[in-house]
Coordinates of C-alpha atoms in Angstrom, one line a residue:
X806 CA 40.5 234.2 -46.9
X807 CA 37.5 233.3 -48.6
X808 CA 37.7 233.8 -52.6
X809 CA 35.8 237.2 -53.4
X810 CA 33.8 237.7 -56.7
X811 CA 31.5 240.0 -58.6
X812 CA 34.2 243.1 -58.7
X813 CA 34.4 243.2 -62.3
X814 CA 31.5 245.0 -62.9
X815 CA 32.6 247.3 -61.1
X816 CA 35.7 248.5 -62.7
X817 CA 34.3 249.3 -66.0
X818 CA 31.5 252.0 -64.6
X819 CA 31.8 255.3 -66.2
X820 CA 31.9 256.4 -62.0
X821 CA 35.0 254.0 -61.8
X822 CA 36.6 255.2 -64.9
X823 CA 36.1 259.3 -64.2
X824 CA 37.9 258.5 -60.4
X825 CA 40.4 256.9 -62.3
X826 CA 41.3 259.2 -64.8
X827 CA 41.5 261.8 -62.3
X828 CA 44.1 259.8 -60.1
X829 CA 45.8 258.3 -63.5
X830 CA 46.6 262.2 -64.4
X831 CA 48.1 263.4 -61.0
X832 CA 51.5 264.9 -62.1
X833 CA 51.1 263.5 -65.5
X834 CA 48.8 266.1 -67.0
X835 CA 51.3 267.9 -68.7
X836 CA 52.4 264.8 -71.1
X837 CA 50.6 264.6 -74.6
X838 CA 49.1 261.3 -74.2
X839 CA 47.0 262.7 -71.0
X840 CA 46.3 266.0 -73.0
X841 CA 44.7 264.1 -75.8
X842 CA 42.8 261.9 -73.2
X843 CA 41.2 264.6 -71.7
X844 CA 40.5 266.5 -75.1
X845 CA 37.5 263.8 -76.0
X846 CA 37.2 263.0 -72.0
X847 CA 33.8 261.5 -72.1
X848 CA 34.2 259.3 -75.3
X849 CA 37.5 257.8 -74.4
X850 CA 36.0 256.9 -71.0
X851 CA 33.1 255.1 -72.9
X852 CA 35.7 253.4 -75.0
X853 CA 37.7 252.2 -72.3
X854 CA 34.5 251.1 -70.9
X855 CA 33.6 249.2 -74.0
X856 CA 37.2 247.8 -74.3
X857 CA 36.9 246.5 -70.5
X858 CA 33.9 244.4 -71.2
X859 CA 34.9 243.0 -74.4
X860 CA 38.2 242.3 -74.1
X861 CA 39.6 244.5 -76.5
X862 CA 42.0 246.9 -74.4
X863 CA 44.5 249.8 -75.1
X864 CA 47.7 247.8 -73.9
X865 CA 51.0 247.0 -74.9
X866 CA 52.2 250.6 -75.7
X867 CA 54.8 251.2 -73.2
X868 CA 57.4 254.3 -72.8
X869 CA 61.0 252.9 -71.4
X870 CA 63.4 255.2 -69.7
X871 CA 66.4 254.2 -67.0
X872 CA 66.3 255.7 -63.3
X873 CA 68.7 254.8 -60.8
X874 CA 67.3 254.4 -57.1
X875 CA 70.0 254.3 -55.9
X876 CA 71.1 250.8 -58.6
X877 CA 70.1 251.6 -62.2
X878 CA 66.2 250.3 -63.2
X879 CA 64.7 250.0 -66.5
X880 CA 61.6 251.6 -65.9
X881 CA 58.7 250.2 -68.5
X882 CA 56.1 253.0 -68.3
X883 CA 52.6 252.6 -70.0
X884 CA 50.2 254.7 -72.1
X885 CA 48.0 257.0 -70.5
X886 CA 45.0 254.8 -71.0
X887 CA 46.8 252.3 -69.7
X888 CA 47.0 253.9 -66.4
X889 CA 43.7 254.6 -66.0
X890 CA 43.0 251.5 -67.1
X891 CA 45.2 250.2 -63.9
X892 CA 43.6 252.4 -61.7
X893 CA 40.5 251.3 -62.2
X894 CA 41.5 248.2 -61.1
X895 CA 43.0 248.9 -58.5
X896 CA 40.1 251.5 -57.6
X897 CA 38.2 247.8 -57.2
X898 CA 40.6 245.3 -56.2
X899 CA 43.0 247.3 -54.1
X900 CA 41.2 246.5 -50.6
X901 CA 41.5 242.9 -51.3
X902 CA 45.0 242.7 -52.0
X903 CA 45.4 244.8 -48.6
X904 CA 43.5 242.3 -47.0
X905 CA 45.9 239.3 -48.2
X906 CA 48.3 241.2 -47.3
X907 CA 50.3 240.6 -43.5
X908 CA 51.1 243.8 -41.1
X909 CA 55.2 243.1 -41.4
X910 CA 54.8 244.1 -45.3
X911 CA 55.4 247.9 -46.7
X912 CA 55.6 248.3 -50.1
X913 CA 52.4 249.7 -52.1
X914 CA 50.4 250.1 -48.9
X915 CA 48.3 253.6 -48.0
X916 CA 50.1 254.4 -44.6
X917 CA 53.1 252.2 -44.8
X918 CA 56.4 252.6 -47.2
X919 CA 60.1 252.5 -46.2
X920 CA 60.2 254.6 -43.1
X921 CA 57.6 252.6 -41.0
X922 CA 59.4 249.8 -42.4
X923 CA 62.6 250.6 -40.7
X924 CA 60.7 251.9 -37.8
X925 CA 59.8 248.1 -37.7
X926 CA 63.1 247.0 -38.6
X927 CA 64.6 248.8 -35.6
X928 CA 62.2 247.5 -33.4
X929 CA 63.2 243.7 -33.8
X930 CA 66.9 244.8 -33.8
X931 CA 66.5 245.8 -30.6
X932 CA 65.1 242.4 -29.3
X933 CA 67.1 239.8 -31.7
X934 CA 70.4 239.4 -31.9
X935 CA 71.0 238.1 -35.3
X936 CA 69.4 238.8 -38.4
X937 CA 68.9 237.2 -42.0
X938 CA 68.9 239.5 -44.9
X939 CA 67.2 237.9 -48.4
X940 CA 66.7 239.7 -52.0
X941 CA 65.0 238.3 -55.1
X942 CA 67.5 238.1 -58.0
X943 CA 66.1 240.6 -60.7
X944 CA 62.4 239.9 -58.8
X945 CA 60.6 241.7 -61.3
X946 CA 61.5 240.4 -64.3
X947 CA 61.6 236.8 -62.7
X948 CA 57.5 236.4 -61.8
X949 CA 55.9 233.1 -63.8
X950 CA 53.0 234.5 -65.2
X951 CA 51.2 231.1 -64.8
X952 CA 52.1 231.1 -61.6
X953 CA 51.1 234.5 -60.9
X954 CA 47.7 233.9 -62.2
X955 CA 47.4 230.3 -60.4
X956 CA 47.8 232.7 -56.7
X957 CA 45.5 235.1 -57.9
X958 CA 42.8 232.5 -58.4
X959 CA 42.8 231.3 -55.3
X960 CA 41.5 235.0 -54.2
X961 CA 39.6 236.2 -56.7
X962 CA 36.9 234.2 -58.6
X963 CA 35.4 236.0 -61.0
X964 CA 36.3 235.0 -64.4
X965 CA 36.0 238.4 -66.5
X966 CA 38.3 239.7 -63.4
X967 CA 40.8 236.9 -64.2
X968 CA 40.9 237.2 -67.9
X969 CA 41.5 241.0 -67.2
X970 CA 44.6 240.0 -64.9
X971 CA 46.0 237.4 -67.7
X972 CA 45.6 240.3 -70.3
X973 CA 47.7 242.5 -68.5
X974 CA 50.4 240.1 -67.3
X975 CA 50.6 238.4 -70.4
X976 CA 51.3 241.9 -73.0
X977 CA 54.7 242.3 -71.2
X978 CA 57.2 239.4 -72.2
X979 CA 54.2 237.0 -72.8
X980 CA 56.6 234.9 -75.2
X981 CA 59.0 234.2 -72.3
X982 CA 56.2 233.6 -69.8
X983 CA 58.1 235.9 -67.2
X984 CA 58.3 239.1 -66.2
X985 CA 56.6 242.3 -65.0
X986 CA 57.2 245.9 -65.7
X987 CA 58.7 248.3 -63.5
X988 CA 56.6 251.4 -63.7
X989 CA 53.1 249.8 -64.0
X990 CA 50.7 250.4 -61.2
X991 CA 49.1 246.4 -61.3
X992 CA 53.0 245.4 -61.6
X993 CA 53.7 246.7 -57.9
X994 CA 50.1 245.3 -56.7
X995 CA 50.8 241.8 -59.0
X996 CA 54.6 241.4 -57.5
X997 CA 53.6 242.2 -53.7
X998 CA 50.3 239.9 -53.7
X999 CA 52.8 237.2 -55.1
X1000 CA 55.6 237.4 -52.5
X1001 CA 52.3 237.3 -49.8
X1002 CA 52.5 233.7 -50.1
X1003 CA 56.5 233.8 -48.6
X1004 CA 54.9 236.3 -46.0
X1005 CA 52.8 233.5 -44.6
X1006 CA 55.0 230.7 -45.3
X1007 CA 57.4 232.4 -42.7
X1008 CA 54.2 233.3 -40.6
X1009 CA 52.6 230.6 -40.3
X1010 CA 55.3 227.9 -40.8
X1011 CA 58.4 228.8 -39.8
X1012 CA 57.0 230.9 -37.3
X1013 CA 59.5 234.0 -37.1
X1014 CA 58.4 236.4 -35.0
X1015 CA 60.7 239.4 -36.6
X1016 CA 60.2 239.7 -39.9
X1017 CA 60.1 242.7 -42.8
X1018 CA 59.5 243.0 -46.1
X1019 CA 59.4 246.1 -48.2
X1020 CA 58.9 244.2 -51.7
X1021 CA 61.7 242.0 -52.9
X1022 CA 63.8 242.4 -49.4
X1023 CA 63.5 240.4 -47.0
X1024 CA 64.6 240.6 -43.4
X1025 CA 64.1 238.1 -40.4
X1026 CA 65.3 237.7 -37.1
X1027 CA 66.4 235.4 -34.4
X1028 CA 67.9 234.1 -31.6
X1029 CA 71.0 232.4 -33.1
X1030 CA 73.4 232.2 -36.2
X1031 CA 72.4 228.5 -36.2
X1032 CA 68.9 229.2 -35.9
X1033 CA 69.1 231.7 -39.4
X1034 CA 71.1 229.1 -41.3
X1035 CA 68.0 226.4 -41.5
X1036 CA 65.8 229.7 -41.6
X1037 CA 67.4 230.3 -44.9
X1038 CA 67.3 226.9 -46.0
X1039 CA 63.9 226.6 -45.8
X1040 CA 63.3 230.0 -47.0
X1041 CA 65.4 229.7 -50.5
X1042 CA 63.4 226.4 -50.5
X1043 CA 60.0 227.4 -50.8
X1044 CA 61.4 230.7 -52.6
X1045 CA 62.5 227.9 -55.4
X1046 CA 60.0 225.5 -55.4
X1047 CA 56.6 227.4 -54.3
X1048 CA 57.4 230.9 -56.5
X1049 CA 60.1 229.4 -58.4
X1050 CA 62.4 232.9 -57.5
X1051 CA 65.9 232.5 -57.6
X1052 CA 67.9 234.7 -54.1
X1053 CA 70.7 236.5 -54.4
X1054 CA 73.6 235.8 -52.1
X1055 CA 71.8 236.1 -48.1
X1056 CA 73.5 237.8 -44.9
X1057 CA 73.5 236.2 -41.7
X1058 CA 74.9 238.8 -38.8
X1059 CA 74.5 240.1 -35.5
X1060 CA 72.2 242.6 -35.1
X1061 CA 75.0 244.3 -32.9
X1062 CA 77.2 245.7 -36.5
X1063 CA 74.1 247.6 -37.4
X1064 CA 72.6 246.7 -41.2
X1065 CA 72.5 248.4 -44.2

């Protein structure tokens, strides 16, 4: 994929901005940091603007609270400009992640999520007879940020863009040079470009035919148990060495007990 560049003047229009407020604020109008955004609309837009271009943004402020879905998540939630700050980005930037992006991925994609990825899922049950099943230990909070920004380099090539991306990834755990958090809109774009380069490591050399991934979880398939053992070896290899992402214990079944 060729690198792209010239987006970042795009993302700090005032048309940008407006289309990102609008989409920042869906069910979140009621909360008082939206209701003070919109009070001075116009000017805060222009700020953000401003803020965009120089380098001097409204980050860092974030709202924590726990869900669990179904496990327990700390859920790191930022400040209303924040999000439109995000969307705008993503306003921008969004179809060129989707384009790095392979068809047997379905997390944060318009016309995909979980149910068209077991759709998928059952589909290559049907026609292999074993199955490997990987997660990412605490995937999130595990992404090198240098490495993070080293893979988004190699597709985009503007440098404002870039500087953009490191200001973002670097306000959350920036001392500890991991980490992204749960609840940001570039977080779920950030962590699913990154694990793009597995997707086409199994692709393209490994060569698996079935394969899944709805973020963090991973399933491939195959012919034999044999077969999925070196598939996992290699797999936790490049996880390791390429991402530097630790798994957590994998399955190897048959197809024929079902999966969870």
């Amino acid at each position: 994929m060729k690198r792209v560049g010239n987006l970042f003047p795009r993302i700090h229009t005032l048309e940008t901005l407006r289309i990102a407020y609008w989409r920042a604020g869906i069910g979140k109008r009621t909360r008082r940091d939206a209701q003070q955004f919109a009070e001075q609309l116009d000017g805060n837009l222009r700020d953000l603007s401003r803020g965009i271009q120089t380098g001097r943004l409204p980050c860092g402020d974030f709202h924590q609270f726990l869900i669990r879905d179904p496990k327990e998540r700390l859920i790191t939630a930022p400040a209303f400009s924040e999000r439109v700050l995000h969307h705008a980005i993503l306003h921008v930037c969004e179809p060129w992640f989707e384009r790095w992006l392979i068809d047997d991925t379905f997390a944060c994609r318009r016309g995909r999520g979980r149910l068209k990825a077991l759709e998928r899922a059952r589909r290559f049950a049907r026609h292999f007879p074993f199955y490997l099943k990987l997660d990412i230990r605490k995937y999130f909070d595990s992404i090198p940020h240098e490495l993070l920004l080293v893979r988004l380099e190699r597709v985009f090539k503007d440098r404002d863009l870039l500087r953009l991306f490191e200001q973002i990834v670097q306000l959350y755990r920036g001392d500890l040079g991991r980490g992204l958090p749960i609840g940001s809109l570039t977080s779920q774009h950030f962590a699913n470009f990154y694990l793009g380069w597995f997707d086409r490591f199994v692709k393209e050399r490994l060569r698996i035919r079935g394969y899944v991934r709805y973020m963090d979880d991973m399933v491939l398939w195959g012919n034999s148990s044999q077969e999925m053992q070196q598939v996992q070896l290699a797999c936790c290899e490049f996880l390791q060495e390429e991402l530097q992402l630790e798994t957590k214990p994998f399955r190897i079944n048959s197809t024929s007990h079902g999966m969870d």
